[in-house]
PDB file of N, CA, C and O in Angstrom:
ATOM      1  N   UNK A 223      -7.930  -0.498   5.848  1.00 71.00           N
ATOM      2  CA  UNK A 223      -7.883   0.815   6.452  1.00 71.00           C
ATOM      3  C   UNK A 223      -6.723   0.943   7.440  1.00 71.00           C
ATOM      4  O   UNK A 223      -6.122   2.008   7.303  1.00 71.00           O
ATOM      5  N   UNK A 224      -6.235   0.120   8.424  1.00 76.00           N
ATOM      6  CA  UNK A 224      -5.011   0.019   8.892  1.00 76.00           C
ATOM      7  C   UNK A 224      -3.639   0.585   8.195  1.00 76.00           C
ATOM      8  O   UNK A 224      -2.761   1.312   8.660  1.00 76.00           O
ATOM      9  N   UNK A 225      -3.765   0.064   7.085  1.00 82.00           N
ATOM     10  CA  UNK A 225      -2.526   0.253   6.060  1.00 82.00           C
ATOM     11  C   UNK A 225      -2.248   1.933   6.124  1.00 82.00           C
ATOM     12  O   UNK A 225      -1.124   2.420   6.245  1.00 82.00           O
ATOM     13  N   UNK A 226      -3.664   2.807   6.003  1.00 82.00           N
ATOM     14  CA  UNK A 226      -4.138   3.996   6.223  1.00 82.00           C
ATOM     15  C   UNK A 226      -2.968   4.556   6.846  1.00 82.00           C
ATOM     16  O   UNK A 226      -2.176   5.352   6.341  1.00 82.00           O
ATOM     17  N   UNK A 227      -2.951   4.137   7.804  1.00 81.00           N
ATOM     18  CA  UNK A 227      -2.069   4.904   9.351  1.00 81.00           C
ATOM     19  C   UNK A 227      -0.805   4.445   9.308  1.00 81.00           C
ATOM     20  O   UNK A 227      -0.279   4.246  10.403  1.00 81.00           O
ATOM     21  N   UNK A 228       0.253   4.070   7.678  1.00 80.00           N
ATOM     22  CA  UNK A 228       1.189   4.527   7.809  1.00 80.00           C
ATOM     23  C   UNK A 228       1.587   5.386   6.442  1.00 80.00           C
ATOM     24  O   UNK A 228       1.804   4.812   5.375  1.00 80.00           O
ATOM     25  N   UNK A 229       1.639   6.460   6.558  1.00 76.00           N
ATOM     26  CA  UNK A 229       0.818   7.709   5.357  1.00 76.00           C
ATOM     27  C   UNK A 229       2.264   7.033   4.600  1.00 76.00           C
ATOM     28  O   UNK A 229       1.774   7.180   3.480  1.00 76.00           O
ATOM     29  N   UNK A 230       3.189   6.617   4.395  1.00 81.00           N
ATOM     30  CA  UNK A 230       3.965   6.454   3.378  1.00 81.00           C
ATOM     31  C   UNK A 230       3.701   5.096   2.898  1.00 81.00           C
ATOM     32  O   UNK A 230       4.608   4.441   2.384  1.00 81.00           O
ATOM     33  N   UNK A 231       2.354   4.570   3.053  1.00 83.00           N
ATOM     34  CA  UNK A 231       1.743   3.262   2.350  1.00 83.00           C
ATOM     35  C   UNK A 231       1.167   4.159   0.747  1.00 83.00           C
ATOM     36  O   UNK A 231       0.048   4.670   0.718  1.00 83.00           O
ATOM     37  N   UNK A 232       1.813   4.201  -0.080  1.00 89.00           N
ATOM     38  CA  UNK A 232       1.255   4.806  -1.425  1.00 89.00           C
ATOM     39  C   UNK A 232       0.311   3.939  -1.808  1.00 89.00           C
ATOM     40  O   UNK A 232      -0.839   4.287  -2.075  1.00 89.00           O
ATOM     41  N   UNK A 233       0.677   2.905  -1.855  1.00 92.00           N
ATOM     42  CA  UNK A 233      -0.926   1.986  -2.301  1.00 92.00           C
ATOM     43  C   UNK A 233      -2.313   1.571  -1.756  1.00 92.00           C
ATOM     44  O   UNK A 233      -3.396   1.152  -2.165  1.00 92.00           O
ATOM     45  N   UNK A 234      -1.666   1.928  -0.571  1.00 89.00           N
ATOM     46  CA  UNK A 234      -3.312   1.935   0.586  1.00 89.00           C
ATOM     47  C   UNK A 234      -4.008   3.172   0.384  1.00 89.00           C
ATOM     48  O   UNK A 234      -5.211   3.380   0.538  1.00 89.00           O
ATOM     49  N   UNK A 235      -2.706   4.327  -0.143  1.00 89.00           N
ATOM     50  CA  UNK A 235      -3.442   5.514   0.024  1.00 89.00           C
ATOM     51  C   UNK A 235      -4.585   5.322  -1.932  1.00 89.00           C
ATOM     52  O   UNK A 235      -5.761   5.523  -2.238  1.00 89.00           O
ATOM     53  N   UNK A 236      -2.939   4.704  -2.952  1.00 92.00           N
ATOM     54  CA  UNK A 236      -4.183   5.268  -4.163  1.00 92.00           C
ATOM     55  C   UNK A 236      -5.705   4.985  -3.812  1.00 92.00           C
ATOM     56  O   UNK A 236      -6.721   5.679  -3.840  1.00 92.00           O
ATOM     57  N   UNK A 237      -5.346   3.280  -3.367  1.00 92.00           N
ATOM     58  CA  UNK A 237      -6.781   2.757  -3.046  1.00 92.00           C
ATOM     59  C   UNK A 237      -7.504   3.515  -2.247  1.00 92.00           C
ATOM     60  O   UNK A 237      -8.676   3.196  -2.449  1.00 92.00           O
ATOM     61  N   UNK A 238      -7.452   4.270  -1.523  1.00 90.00           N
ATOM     62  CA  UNK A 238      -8.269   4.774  -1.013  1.00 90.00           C
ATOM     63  C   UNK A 238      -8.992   6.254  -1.804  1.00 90.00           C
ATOM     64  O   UNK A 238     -10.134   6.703  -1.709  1.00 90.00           O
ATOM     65  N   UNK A 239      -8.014   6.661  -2.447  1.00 91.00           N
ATOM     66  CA  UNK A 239      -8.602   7.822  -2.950  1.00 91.00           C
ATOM     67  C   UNK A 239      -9.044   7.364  -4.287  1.00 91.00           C
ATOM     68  O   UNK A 239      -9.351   8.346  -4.963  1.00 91.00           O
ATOM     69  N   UNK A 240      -9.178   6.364  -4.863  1.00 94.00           N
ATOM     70  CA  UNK A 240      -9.083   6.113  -6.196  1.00 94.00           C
ATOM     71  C   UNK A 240     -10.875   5.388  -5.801  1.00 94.00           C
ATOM     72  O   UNK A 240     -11.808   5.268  -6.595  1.00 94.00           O
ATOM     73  N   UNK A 241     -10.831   4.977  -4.153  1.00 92.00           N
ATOM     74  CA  UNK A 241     -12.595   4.324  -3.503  1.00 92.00           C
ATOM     75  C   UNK A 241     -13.256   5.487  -3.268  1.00 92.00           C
ATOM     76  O   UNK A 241     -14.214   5.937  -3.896  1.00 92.00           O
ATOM     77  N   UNK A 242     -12.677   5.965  -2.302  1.00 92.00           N
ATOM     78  CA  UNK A 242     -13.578   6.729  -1.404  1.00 92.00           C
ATOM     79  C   UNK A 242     -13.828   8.459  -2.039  1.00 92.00           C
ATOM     80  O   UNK A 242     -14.695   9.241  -1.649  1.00 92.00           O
ATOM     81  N   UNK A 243     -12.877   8.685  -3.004  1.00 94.00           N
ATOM     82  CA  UNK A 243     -12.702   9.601  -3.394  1.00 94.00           C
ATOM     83  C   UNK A 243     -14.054  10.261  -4.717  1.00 94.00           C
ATOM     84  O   UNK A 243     -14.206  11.477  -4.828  1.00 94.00           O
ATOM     85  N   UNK A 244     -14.743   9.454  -5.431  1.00 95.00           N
ATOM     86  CA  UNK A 244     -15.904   9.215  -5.980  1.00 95.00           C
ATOM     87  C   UNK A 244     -16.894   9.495  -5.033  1.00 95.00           C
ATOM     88  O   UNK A 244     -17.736  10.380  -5.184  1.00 95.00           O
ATOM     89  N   UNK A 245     -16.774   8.449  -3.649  1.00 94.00           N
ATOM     90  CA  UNK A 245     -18.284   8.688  -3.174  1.00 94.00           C
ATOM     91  C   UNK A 245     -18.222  10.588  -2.050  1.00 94.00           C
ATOM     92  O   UNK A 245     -19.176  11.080  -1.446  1.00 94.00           O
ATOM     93  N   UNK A 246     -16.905  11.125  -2.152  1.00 95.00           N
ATOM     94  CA  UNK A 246     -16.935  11.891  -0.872  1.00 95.00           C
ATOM     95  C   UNK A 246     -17.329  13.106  -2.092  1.00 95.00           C
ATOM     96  O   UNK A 246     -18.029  14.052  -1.731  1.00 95.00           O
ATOM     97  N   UNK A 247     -16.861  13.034  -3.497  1.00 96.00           N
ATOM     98  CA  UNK A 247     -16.864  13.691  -4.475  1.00 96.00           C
ATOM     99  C   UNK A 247     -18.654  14.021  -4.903  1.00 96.00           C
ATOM    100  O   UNK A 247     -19.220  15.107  -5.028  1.00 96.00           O
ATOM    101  N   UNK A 248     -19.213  12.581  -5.052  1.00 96.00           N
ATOM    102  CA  UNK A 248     -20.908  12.769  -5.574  1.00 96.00           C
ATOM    103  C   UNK A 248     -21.104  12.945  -4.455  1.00 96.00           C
ATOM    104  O   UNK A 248     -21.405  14.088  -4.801  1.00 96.00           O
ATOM    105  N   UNK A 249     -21.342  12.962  -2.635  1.00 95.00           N
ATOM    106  CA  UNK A 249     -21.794  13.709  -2.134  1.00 95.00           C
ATOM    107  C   UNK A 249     -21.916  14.921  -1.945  1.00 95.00           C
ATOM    108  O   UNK A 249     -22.955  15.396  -1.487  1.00 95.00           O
ATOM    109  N   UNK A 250     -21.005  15.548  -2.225  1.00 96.00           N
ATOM    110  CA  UNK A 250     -20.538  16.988  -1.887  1.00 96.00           C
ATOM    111  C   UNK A 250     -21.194  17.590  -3.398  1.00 96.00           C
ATOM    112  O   UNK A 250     -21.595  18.746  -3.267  1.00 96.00           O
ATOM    113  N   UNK A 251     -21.353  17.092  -4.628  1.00 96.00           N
ATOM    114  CA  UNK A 251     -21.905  17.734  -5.510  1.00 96.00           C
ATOM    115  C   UNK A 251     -23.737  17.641  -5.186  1.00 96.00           C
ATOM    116  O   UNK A 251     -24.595  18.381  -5.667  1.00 96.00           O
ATOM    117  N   UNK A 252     -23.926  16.543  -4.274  1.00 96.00           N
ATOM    118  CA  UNK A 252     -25.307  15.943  -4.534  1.00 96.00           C
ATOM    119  C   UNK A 252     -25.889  17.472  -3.375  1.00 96.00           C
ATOM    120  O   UNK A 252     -27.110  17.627  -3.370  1.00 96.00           O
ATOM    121  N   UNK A 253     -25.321  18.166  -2.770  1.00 95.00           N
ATOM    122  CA  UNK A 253     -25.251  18.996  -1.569  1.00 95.00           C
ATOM    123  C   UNK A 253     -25.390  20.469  -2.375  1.00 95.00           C
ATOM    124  O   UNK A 253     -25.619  21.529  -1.793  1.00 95.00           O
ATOM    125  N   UNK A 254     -25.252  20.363  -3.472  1.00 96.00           N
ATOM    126  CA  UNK A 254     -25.260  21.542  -4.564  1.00 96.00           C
ATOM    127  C   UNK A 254     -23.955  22.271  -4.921  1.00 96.00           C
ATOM    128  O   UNK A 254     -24.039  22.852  -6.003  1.00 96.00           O
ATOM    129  N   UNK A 255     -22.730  22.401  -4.278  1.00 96.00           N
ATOM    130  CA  UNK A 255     -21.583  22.801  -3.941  1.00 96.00           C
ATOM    131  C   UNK A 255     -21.169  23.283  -5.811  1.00 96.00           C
ATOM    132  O   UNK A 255     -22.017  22.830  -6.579  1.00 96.00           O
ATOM    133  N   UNK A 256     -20.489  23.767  -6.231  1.00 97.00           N
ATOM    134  CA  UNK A 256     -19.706  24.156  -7.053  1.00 97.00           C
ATOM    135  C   UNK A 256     -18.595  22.836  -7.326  1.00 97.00           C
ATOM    136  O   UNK A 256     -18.268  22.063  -6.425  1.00 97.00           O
ATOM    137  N   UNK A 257     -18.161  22.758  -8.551  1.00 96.00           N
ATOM    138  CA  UNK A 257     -17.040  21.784  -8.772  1.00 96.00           C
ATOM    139  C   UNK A 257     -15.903  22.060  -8.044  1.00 96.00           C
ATOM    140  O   UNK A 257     -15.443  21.353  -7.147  1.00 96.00           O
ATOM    141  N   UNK A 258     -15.317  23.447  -8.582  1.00 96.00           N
ATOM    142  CA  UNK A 258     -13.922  24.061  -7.767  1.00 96.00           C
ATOM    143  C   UNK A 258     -13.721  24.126  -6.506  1.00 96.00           C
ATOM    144  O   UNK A 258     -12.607  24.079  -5.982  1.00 96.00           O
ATOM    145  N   UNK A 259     -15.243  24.289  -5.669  1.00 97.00           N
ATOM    146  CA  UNK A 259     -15.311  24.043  -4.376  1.00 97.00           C
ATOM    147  C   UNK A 259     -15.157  22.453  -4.063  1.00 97.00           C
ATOM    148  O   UNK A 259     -14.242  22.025  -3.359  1.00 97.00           O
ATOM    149  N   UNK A 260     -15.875  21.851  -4.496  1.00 96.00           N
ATOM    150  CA  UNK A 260     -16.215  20.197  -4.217  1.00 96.00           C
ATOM    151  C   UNK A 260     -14.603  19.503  -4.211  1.00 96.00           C
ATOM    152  O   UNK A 260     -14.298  18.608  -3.422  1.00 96.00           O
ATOM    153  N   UNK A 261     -13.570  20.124  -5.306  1.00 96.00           N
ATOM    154  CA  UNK A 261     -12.047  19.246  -5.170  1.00 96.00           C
ATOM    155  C   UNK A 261     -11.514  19.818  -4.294  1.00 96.00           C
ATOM    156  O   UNK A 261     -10.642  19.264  -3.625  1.00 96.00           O
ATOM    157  N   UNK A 262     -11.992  21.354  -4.025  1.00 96.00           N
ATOM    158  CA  UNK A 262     -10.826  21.353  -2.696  1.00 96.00           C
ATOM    159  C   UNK A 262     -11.486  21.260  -1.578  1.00 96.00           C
ATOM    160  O   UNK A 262     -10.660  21.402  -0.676  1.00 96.00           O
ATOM    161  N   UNK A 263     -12.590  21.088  -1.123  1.00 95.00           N
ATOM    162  CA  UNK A 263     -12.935  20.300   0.259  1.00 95.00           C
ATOM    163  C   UNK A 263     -12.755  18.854  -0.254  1.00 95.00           C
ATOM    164  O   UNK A 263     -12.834  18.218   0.797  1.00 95.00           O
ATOM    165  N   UNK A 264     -12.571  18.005  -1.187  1.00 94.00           N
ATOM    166  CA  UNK A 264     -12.282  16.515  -1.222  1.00 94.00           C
ATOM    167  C   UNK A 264     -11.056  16.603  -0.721  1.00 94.00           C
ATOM    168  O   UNK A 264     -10.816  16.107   0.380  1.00 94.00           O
ATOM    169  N   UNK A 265     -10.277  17.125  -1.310  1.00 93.00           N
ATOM    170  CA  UNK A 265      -8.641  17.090  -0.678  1.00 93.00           C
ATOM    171  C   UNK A 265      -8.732  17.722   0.593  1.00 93.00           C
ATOM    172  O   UNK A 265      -7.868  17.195   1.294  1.00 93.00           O
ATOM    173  N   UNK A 266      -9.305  18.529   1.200  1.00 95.00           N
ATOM    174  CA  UNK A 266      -9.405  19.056   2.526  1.00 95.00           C
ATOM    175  C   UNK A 266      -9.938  17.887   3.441  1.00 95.00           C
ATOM    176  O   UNK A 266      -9.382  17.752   4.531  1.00 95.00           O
ATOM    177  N   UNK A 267     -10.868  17.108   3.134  1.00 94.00           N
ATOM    178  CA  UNK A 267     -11.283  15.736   3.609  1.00 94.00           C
ATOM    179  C   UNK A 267      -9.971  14.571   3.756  1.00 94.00           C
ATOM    180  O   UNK A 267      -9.696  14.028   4.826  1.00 94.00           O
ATOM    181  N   UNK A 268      -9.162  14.293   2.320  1.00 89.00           N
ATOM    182  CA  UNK A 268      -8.280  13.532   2.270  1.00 89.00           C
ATOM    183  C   UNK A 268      -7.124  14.190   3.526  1.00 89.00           C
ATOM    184  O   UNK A 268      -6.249  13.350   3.734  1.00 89.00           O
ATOM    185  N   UNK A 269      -7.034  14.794   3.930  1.00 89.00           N
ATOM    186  CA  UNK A 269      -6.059  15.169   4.523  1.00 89.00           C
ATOM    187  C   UNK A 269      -6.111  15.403   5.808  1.00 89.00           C
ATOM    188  O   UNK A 269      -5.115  15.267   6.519  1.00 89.00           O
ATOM    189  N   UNK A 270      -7.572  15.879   6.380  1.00 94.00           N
ATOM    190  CA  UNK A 270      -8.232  15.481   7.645  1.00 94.00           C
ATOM    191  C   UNK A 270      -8.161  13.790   8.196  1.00 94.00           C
ATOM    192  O   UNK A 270      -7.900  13.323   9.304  1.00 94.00           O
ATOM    193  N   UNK A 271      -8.518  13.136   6.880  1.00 91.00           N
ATOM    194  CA  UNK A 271      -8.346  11.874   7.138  1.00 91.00           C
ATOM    195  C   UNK A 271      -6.754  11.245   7.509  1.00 91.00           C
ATOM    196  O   UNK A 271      -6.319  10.572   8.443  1.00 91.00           O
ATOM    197  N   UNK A 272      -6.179  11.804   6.336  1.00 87.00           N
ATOM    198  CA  UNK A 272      -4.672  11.440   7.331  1.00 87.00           C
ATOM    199  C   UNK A 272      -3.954  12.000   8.324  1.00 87.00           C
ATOM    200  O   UNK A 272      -2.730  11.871   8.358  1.00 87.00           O
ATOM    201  N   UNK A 273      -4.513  12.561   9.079  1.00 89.00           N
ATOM    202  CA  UNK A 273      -4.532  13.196  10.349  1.00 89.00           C
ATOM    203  C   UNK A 273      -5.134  12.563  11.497  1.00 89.00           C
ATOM    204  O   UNK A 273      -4.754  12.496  12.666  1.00 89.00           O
ATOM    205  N   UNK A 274      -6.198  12.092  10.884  1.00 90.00           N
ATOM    206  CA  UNK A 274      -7.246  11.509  12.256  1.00 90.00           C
ATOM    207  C   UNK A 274      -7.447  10.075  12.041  1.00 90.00           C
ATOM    208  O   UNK A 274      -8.367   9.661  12.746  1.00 90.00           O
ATOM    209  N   UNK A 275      -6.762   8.932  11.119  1.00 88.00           N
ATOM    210  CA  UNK A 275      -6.939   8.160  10.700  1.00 88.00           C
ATOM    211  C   UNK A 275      -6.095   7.206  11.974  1.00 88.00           C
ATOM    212  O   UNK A 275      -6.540   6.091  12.250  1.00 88.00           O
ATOM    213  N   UNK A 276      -5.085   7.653  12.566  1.00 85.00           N
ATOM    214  CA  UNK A 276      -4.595   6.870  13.971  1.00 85.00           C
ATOM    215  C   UNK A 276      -5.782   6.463  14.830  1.00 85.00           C
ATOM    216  O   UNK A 276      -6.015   5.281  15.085  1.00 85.00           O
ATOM    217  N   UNK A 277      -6.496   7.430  15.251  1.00 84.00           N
ATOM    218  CA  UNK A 277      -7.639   7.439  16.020  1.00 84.00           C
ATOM    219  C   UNK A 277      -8.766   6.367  15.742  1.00 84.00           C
ATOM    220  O   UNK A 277      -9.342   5.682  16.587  1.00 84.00           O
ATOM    221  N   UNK A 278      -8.959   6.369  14.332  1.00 83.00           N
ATOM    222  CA  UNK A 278      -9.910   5.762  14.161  1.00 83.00           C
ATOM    223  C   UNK A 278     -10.292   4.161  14.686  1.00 83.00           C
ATOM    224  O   UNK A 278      -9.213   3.571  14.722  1.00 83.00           O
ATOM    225  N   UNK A 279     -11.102   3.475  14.995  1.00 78.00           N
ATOM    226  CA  UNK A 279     -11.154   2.231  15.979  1.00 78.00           C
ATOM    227  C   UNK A 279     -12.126   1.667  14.810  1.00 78.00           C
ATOM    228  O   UNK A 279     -12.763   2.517  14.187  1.00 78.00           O
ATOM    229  N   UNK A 280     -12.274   0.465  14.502  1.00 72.00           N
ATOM    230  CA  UNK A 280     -13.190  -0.117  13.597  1.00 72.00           C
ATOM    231  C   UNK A 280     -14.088  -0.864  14.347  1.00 72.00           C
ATOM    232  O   UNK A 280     -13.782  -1.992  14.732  1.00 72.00           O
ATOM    233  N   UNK A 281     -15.192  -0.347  14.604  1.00 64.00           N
ATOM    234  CA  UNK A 281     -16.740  -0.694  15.207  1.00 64.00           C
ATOM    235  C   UNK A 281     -17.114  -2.659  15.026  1.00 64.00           C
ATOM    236  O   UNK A 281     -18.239  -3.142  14.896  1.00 64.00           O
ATOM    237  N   UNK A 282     -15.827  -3.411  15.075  1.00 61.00           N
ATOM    238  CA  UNK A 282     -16.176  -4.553  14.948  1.00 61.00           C
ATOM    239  C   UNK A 282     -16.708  -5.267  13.622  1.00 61.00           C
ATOM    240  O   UNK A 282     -16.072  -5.496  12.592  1.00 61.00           O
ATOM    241  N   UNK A 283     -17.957  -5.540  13.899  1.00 59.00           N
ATOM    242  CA  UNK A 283     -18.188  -6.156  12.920  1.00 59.00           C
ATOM    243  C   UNK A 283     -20.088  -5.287  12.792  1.00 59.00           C
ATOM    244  O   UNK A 283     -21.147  -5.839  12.494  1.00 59.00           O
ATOM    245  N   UNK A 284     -19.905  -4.264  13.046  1.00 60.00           N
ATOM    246  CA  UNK A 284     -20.693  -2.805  12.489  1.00 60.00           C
ATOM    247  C   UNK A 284     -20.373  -2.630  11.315  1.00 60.00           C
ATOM    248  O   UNK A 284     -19.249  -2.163  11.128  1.00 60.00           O
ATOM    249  N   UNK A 285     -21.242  -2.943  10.114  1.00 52.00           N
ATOM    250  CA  UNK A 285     -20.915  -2.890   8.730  1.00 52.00           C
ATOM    251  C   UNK A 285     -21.241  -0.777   8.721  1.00 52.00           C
ATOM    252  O   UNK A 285     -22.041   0.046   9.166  1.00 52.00           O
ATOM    253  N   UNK A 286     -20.194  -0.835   8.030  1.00 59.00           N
ATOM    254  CA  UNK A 286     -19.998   0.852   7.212  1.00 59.00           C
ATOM    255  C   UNK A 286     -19.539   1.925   8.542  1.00 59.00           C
ATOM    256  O   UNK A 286     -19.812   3.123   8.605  1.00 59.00           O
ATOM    257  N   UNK A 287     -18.753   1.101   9.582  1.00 82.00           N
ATOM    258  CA  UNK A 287     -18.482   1.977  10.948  1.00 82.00           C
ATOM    259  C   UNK A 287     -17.280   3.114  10.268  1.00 82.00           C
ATOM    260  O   UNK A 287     -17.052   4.216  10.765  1.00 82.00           O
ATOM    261  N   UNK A 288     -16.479   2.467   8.823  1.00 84.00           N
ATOM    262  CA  UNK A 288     -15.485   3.687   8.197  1.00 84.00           C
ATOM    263  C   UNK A 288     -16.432   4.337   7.487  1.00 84.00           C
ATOM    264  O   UNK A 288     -16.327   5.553   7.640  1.00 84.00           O
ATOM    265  N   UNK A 289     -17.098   4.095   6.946  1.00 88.00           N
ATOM    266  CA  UNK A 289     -17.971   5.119   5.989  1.00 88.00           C
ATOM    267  C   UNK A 289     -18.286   5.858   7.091  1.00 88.00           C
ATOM    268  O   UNK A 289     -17.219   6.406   7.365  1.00 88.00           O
ATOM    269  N   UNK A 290     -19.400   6.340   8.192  1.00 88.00           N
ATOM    270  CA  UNK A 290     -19.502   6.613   9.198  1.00 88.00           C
ATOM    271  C   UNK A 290     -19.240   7.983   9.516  1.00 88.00           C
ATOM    272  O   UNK A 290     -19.777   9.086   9.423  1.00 88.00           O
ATOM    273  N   UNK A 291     -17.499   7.100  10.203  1.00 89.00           N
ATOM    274  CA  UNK A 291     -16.561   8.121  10.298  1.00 89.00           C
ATOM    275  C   UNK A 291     -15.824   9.080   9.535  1.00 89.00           C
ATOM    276  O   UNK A 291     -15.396  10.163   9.934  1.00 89.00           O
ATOM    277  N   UNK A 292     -15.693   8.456   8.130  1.00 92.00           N
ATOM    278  CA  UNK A 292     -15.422   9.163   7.096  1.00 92.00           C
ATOM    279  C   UNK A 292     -16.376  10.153   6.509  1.00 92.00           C
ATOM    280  O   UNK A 292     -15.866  11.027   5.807  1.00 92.00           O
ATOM    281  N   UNK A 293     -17.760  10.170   6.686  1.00 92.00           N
ATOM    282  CA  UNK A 293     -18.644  11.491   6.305  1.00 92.00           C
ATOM    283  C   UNK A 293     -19.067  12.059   7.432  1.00 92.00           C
ATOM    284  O   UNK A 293     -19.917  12.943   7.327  1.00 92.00           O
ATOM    285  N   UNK A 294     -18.639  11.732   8.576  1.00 92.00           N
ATOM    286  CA  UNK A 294     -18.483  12.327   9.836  1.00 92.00           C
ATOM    287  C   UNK A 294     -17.624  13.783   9.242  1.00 92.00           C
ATOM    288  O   UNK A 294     -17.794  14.985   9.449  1.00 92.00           O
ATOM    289  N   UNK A 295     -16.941  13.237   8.667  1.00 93.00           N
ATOM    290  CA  UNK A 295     -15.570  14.202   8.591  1.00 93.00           C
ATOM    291  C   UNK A 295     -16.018  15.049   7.439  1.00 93.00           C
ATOM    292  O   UNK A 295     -15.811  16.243   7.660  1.00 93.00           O
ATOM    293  N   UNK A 296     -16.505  14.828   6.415  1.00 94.00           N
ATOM    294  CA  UNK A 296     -17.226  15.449   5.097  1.00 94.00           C
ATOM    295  C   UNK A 296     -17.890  16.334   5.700  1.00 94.00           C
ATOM    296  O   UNK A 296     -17.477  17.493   5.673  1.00 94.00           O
ATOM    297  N   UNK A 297     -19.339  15.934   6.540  1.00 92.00           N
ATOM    298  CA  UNK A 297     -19.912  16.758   7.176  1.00 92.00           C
ATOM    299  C   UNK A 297     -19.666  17.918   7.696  1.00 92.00           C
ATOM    300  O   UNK A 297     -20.404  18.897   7.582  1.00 92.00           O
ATOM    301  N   UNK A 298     -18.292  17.869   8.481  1.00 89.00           N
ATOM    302  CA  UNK A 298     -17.495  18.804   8.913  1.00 89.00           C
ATOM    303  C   UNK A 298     -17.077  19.611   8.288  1.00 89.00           C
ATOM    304  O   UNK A 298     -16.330  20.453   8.786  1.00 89.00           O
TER     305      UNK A 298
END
């Protein structure tokens, strides 16, 4: 997730959207949402995230402290 916070890391990013991008995807459908809606709040998420992804502090050794923060942000 470090790698995260330098947005011209292309491979930290596929990995990330190629991970996280599934689970932010079946939540937002599991919520009832529309498909057409569900990709563009995923990308509205992806992009919040590279915005606020400096900030982020990793909770130690708190298992799922990025998941967390990352549907912190879904939520939103």
């Amino acid at each position: 997730m470090i790698r995260l916070r330098d947005g011209q890391d292309r491979q930290a990013w596929a990995f990330f959207v190629d991970t996280y991008g599934p689970l932010v995807h079946g939540f937002l459908r599991r919520k009832g949402m529309q498909e057409a809606d569900v990709l563009d709040v995923t990308q509205d998420v992806l992009v919040a995230v590279a915005s606020a992804i400096r900030g982020f502090e990793h909770g130690g050794d708190r298992p799922g402290s990025f998941r967390s923060w990352l549907f912190t942000i879904v939520r939103n």
